[in-house]
mmCIF file of C-alpha atoms in Angstrom:
data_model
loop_
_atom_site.group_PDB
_atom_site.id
_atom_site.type_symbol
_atom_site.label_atom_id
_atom_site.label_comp_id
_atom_site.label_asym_id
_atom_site.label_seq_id
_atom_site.Cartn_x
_atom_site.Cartn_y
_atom_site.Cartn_z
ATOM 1 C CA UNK A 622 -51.617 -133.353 46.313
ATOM 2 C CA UNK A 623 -49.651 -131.188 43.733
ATOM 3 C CA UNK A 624 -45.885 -131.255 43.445
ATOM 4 C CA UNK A 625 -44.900 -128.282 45.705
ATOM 5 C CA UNK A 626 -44.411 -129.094 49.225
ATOM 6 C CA UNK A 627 -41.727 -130.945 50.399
ATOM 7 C CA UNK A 628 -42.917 -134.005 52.553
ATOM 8 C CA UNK A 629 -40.489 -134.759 55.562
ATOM 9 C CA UNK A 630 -40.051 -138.371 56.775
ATOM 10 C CA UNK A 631 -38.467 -137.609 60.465
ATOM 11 C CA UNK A 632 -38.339 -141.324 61.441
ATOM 12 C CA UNK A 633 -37.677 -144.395 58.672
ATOM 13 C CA UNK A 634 -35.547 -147.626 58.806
ATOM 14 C CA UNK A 635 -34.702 -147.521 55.505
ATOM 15 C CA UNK A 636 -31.952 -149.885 55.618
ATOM 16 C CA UNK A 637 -34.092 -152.478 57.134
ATOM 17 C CA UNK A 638 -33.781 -156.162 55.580
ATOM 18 C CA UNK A 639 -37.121 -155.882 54.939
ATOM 19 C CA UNK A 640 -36.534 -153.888 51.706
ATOM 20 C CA UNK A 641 -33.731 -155.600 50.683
ATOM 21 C CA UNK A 642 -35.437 -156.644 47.573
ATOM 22 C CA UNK A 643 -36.703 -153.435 46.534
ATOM 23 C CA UNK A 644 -34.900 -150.858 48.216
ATOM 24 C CA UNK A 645 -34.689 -148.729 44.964
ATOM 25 C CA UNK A 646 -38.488 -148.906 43.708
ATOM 26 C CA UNK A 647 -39.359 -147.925 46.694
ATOM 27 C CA UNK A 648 -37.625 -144.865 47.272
ATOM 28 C CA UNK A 649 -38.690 -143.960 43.784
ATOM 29 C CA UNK A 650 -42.646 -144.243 45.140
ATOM 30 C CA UNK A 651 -41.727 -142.099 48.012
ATOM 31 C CA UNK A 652 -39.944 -139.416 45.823
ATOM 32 C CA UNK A 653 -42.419 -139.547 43.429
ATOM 33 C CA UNK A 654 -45.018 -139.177 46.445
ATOM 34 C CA UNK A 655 -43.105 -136.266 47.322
ATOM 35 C CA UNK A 656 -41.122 -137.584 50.123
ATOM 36 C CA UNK A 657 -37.570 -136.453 49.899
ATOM 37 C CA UNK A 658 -36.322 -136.220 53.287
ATOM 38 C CA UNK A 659 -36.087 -139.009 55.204
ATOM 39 C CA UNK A 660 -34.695 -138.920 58.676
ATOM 40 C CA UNK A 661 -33.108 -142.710 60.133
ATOM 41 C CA UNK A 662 -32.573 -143.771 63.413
ATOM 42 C CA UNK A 663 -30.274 -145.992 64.610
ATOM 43 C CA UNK A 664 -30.839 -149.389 66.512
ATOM 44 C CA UNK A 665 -27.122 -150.667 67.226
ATOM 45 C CA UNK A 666 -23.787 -151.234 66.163
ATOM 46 C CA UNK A 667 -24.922 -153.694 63.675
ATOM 47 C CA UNK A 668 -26.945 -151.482 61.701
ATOM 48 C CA UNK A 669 -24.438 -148.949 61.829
ATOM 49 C CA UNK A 670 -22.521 -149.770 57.966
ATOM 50 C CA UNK A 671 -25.932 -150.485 56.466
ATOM 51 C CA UNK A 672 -26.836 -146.835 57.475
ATOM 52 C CA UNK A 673 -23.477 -145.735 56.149
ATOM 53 C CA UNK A 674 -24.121 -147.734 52.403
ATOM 54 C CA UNK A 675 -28.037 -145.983 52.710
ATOM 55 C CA UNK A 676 -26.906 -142.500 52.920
ATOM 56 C CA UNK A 677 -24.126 -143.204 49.987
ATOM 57 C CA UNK A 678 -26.310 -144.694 47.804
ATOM 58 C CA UNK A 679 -28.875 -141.828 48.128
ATOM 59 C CA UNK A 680 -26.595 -138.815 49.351
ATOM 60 C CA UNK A 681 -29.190 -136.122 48.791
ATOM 61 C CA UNK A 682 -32.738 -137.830 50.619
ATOM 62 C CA UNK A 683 -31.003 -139.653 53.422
ATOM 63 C CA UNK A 684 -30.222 -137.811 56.926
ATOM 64 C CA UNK A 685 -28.847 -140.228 59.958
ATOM 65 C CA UNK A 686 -28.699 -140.699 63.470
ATOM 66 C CA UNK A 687 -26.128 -142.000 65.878
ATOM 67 C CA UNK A 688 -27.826 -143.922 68.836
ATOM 68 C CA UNK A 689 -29.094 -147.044 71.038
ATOM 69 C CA UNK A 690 -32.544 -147.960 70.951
ATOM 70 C CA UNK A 691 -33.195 -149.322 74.512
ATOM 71 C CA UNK A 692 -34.748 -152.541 73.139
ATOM 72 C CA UNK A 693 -31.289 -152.851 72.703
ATOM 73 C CA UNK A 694 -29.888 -152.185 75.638
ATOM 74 C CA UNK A 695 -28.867 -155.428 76.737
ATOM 75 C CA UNK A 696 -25.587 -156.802 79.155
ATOM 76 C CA UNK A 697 -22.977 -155.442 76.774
ATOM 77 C CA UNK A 698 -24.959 -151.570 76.898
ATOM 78 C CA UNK A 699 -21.853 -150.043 77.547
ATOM 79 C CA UNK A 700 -19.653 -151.560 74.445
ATOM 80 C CA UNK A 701 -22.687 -150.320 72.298
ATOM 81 C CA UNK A 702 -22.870 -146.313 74.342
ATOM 82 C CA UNK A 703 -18.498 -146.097 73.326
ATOM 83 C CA UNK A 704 -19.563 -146.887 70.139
ATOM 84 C CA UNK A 705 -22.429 -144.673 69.685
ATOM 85 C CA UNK A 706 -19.452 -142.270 71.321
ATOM 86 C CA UNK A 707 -16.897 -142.686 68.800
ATOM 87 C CA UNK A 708 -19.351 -142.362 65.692
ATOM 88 C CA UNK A 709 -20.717 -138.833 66.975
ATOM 89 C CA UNK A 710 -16.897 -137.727 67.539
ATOM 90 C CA UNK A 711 -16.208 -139.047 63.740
ATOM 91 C CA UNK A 712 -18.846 -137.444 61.788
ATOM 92 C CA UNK A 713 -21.789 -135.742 61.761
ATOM 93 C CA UNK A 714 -24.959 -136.738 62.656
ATOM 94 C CA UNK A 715 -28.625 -135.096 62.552
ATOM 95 C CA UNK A 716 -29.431 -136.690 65.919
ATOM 96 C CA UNK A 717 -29.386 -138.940 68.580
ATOM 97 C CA UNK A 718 -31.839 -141.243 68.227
ATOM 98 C CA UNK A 719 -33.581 -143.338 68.833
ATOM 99 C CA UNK A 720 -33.395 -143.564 72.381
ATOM 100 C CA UNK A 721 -35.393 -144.168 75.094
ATOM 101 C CA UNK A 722 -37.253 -146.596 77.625
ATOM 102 C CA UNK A 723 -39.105 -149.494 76.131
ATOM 103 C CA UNK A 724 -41.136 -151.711 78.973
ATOM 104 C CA UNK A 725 -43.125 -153.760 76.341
ATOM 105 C CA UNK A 726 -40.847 -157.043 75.502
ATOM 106 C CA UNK A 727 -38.616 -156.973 78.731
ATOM 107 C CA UNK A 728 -38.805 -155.433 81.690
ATOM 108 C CA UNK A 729 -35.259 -156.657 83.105
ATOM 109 C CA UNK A 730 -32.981 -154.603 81.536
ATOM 110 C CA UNK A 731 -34.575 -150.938 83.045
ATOM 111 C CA UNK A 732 -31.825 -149.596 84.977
ATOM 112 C CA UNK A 733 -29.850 -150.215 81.904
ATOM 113 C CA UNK A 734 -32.050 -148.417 79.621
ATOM 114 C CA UNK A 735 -32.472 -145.450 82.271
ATOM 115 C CA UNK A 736 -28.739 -145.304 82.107
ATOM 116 C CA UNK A 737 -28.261 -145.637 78.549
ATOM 117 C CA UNK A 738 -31.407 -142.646 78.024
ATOM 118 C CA UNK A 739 -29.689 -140.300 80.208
ATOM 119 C CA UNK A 740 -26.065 -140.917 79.084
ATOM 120 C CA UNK A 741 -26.869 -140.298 75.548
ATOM 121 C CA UNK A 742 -28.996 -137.339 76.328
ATOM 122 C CA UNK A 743 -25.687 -135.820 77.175
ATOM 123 C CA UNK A 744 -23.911 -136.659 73.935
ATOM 124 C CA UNK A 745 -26.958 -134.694 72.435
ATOM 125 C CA UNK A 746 -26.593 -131.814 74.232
ATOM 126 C CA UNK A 747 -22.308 -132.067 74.129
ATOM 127 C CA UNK A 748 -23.223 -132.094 70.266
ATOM 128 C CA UNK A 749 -25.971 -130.005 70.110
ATOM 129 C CA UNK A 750 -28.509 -131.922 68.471
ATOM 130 C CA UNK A 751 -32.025 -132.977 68.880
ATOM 131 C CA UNK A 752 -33.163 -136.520 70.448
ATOM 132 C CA UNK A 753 -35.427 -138.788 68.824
ATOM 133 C CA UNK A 754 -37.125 -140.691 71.553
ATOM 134 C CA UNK A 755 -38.569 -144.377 71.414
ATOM 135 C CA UNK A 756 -40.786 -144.735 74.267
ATOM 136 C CA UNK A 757 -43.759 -148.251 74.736
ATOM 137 C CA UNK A 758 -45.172 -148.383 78.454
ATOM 138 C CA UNK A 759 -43.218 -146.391 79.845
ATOM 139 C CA UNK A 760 -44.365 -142.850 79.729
ATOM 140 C CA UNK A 761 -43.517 -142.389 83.416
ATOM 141 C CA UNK A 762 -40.060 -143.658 83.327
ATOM 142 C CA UNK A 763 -39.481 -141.438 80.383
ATOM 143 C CA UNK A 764 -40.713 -138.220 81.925
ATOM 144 C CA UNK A 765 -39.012 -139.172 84.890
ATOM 145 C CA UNK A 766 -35.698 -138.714 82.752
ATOM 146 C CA UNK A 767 -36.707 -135.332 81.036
ATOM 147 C CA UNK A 768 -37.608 -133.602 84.417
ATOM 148 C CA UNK A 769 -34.343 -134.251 85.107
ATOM 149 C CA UNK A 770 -32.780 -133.314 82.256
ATOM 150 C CA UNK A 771 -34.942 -130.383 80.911
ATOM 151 C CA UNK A 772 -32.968 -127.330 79.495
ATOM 152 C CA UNK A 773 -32.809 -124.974 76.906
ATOM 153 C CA UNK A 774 -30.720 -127.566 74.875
ATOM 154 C CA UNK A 775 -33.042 -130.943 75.242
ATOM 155 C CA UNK A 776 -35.047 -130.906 72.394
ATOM 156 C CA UNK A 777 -36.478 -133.197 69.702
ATOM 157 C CA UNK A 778 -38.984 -135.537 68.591
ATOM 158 C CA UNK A 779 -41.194 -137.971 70.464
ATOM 159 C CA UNK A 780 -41.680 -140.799 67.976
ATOM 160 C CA UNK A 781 -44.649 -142.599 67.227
ATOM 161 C CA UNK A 782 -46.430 -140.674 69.782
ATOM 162 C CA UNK A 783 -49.339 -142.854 70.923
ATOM 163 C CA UNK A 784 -50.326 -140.990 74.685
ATOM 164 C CA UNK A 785 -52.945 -138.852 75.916
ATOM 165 C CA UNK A 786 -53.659 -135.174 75.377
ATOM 166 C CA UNK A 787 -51.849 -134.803 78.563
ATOM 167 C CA UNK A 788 -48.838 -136.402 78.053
ATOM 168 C CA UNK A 789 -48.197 -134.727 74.583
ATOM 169 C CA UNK A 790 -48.740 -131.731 76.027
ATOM 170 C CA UNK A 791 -46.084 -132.865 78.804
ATOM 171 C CA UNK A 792 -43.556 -134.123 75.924
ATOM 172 C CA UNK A 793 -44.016 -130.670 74.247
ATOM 173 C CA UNK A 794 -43.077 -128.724 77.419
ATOM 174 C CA UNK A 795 -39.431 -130.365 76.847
ATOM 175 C CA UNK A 796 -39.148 -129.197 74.048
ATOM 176 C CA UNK A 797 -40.309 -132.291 71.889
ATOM 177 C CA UNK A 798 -42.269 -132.531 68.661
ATOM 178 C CA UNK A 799 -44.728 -135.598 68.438
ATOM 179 C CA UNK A 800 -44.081 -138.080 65.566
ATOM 180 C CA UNK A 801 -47.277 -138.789 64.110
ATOM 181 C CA UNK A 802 -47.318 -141.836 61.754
ATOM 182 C CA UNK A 803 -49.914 -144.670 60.740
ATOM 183 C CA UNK A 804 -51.236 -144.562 63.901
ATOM 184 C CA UNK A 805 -53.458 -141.667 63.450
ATOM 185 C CA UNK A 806 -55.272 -143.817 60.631
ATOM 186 C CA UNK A 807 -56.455 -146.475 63.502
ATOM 187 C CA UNK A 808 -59.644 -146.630 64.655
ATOM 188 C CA UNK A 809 -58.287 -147.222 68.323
ATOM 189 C CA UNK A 810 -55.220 -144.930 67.892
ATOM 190 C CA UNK A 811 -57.214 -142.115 69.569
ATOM 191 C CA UNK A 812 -54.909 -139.778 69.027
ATOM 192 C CA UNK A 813 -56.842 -138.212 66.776
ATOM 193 C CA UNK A 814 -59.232 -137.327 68.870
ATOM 194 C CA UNK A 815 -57.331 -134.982 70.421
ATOM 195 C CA UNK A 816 -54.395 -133.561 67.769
ATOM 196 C CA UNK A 817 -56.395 -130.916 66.894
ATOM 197 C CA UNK A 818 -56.014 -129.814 70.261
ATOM 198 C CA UNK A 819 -52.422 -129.312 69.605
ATOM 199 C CA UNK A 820 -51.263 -126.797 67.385
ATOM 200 C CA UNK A 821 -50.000 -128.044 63.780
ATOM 201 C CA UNK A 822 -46.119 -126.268 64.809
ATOM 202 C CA UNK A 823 -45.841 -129.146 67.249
ATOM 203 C CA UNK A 824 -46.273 -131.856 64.702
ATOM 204 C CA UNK A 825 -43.948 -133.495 62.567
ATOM 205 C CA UNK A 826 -44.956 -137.001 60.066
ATOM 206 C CA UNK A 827 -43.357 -140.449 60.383
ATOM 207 C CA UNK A 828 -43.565 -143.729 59.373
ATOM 208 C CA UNK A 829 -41.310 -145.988 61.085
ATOM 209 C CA UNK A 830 -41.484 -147.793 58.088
ATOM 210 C CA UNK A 831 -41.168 -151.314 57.213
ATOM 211 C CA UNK A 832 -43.532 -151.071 60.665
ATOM 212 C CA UNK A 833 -47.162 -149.279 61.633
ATOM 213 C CA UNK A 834 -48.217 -148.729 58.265
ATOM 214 C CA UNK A 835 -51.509 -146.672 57.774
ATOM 215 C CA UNK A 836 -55.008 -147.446 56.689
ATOM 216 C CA UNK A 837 -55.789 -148.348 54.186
ATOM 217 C CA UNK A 838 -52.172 -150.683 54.433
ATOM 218 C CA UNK A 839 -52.006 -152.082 58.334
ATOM 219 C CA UNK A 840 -50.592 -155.027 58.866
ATOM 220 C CA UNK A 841 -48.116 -154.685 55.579
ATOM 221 C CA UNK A 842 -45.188 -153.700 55.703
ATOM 222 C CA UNK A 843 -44.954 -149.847 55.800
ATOM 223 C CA UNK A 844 -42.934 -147.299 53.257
ATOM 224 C CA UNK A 845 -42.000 -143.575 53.255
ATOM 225 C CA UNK A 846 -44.878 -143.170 50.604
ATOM 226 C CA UNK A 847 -47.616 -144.187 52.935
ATOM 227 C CA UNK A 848 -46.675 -140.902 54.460
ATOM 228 C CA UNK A 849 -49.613 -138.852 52.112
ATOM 229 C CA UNK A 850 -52.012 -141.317 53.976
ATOM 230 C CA UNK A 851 -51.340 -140.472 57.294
ATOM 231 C CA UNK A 852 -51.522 -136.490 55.910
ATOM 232 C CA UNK A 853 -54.629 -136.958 54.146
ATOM 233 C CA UNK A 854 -56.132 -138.638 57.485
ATOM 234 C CA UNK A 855 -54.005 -135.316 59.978
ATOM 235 C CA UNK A 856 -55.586 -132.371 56.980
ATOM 236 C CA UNK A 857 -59.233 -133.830 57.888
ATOM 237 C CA UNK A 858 -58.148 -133.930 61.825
ATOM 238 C CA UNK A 859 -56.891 -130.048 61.793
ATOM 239 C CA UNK A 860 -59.637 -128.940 58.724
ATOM 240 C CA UNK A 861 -56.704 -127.723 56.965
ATOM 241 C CA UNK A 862 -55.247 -128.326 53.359
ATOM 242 C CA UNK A 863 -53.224 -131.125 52.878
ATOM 243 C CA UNK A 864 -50.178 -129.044 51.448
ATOM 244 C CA UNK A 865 -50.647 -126.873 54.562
ATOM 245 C CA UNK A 866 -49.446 -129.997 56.711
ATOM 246 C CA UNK A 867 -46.824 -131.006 54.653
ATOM 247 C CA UNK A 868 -45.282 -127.473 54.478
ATOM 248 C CA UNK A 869 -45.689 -126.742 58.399
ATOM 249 C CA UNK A 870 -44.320 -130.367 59.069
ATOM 250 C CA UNK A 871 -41.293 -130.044 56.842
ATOM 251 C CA UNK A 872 -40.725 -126.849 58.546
ATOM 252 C CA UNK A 873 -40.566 -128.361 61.912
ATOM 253 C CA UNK A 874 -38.480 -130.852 61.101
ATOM 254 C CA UNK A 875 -36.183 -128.307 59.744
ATOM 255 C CA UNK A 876 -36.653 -126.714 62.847
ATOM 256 C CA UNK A 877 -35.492 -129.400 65.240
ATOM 257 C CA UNK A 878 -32.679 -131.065 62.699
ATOM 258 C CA UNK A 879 -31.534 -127.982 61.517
ATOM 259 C CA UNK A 880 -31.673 -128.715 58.195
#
């Protein structure tokens, strides 16, 4: 890829312990890569100063979130919602995420995590800004929430979108964009089967890094650079240019974070 087009990482934990050793190298290969905006999520109160130190150290790549991520969402949910409260009040925050319903690990805490989904859906939409949604076995459940809560002011990103062609054409009719990462690269993702399907404005990239890392690279840990392997792999799914994704994807993310 040449130089020009500015690749978008909507969905990195950057501050994960996982890079602890070499945080700083490997920004550089994702700059040098191209990738210069990169989007974090939040997990939970503990992560919350690491995020902080992130965006100081690198003021002009790194864009945050405020949120719980319903693995998360455990007997003291509602200590970690007031403080997901008071941060969004402080400061300012590209979005609230990542949120969600995950039935993978643990099953027992799904009232909770409905709860927690739909209470900081309404912070979003108090604060006007986008959700980033984690979602594992629990389509359904999810939907179930967005019926609900559809409006002119839901809107976001459905990370690490892994579903049929039906259900991301259900997420996009709330207003979502799908977060396509390493996935795509899998032989049994099967998403890309069907993207093409989908027009490109729907799409932003991910990684989700240190986790799902592409082809050639599964089962490493994942980085923001890994990103031009998952848009190598989506240019051959939509017979389009490889710049051509990263523009319209960098564009949609601009579109939903507003910046």
């Amino acid at each position: 890829m040449n130089s020009t087009p500015i690749i978008t990482d909507t969905h990195t934990h950057l501050y994960s312990e996982e890079f602890d050793q070499d945080r700083d190298e490997m920004m550089q290969r994702a700059i040098n890569a191209g990738v210069t905006r990169f989007f974090i999520p939040a997990i939970d109160a503990a992560a919350t100063q690491s995020m902080y130190d992130l965006e100081q150290n690198y003021p002009d790549y790194v864009f945050l979130m405020m949120g719980l991520h319903p693995t998360y969402v455990k007997d003291n949910y509602e200590d970690e919602l007031k403080h997901v409260e008071t941060e969004l009040a402080k400061r300012k925050f590209y979005a609230v995420g990542e949120i969600g319903i995950d039935l993978y690990w643990d099953k027992t805490h799904l009232k909770e995590q409905q709860i927690a989904f739909k209470r900081q859906i309404h912070l979003a939409k108090q604060y006007k800004l986008p959700i980033v949604i984690h979602c594992r076995e629990a389509f359904d459940e999810i939907f179930e929430v967005l019926e609900q809560e559809k409006s002119d002011d839901l809107f976001g990103i459905f990370h690490c979108f892994s579903g049929t062609h039906e259900q991301a054409l259900q997420a996009i009719s709330y207003n979502m964009k799908l977060g396509i990462g390493g996935v795509v690269t899998f032989k049994n993702g099967k998403i890309d089967q069907f993207l093409n399907e989908i027009d490109l404005k729907h799409i932003v990239l991910e990684t989700d890094s240190p986790y799902l890392a592409p082809i050639p690279y599964r089962g490493k840990r994942n980085e923001s650079s890994y990103l031009v392997n998952v848009i190598s792999k989506l240019a051959d799914v939509y017979d389009v240019s490889e710049e051509t994704i990263a523009t319209v994807t960098t564009q949609n993310s601009k579109d939903v974070f507003g910046i």
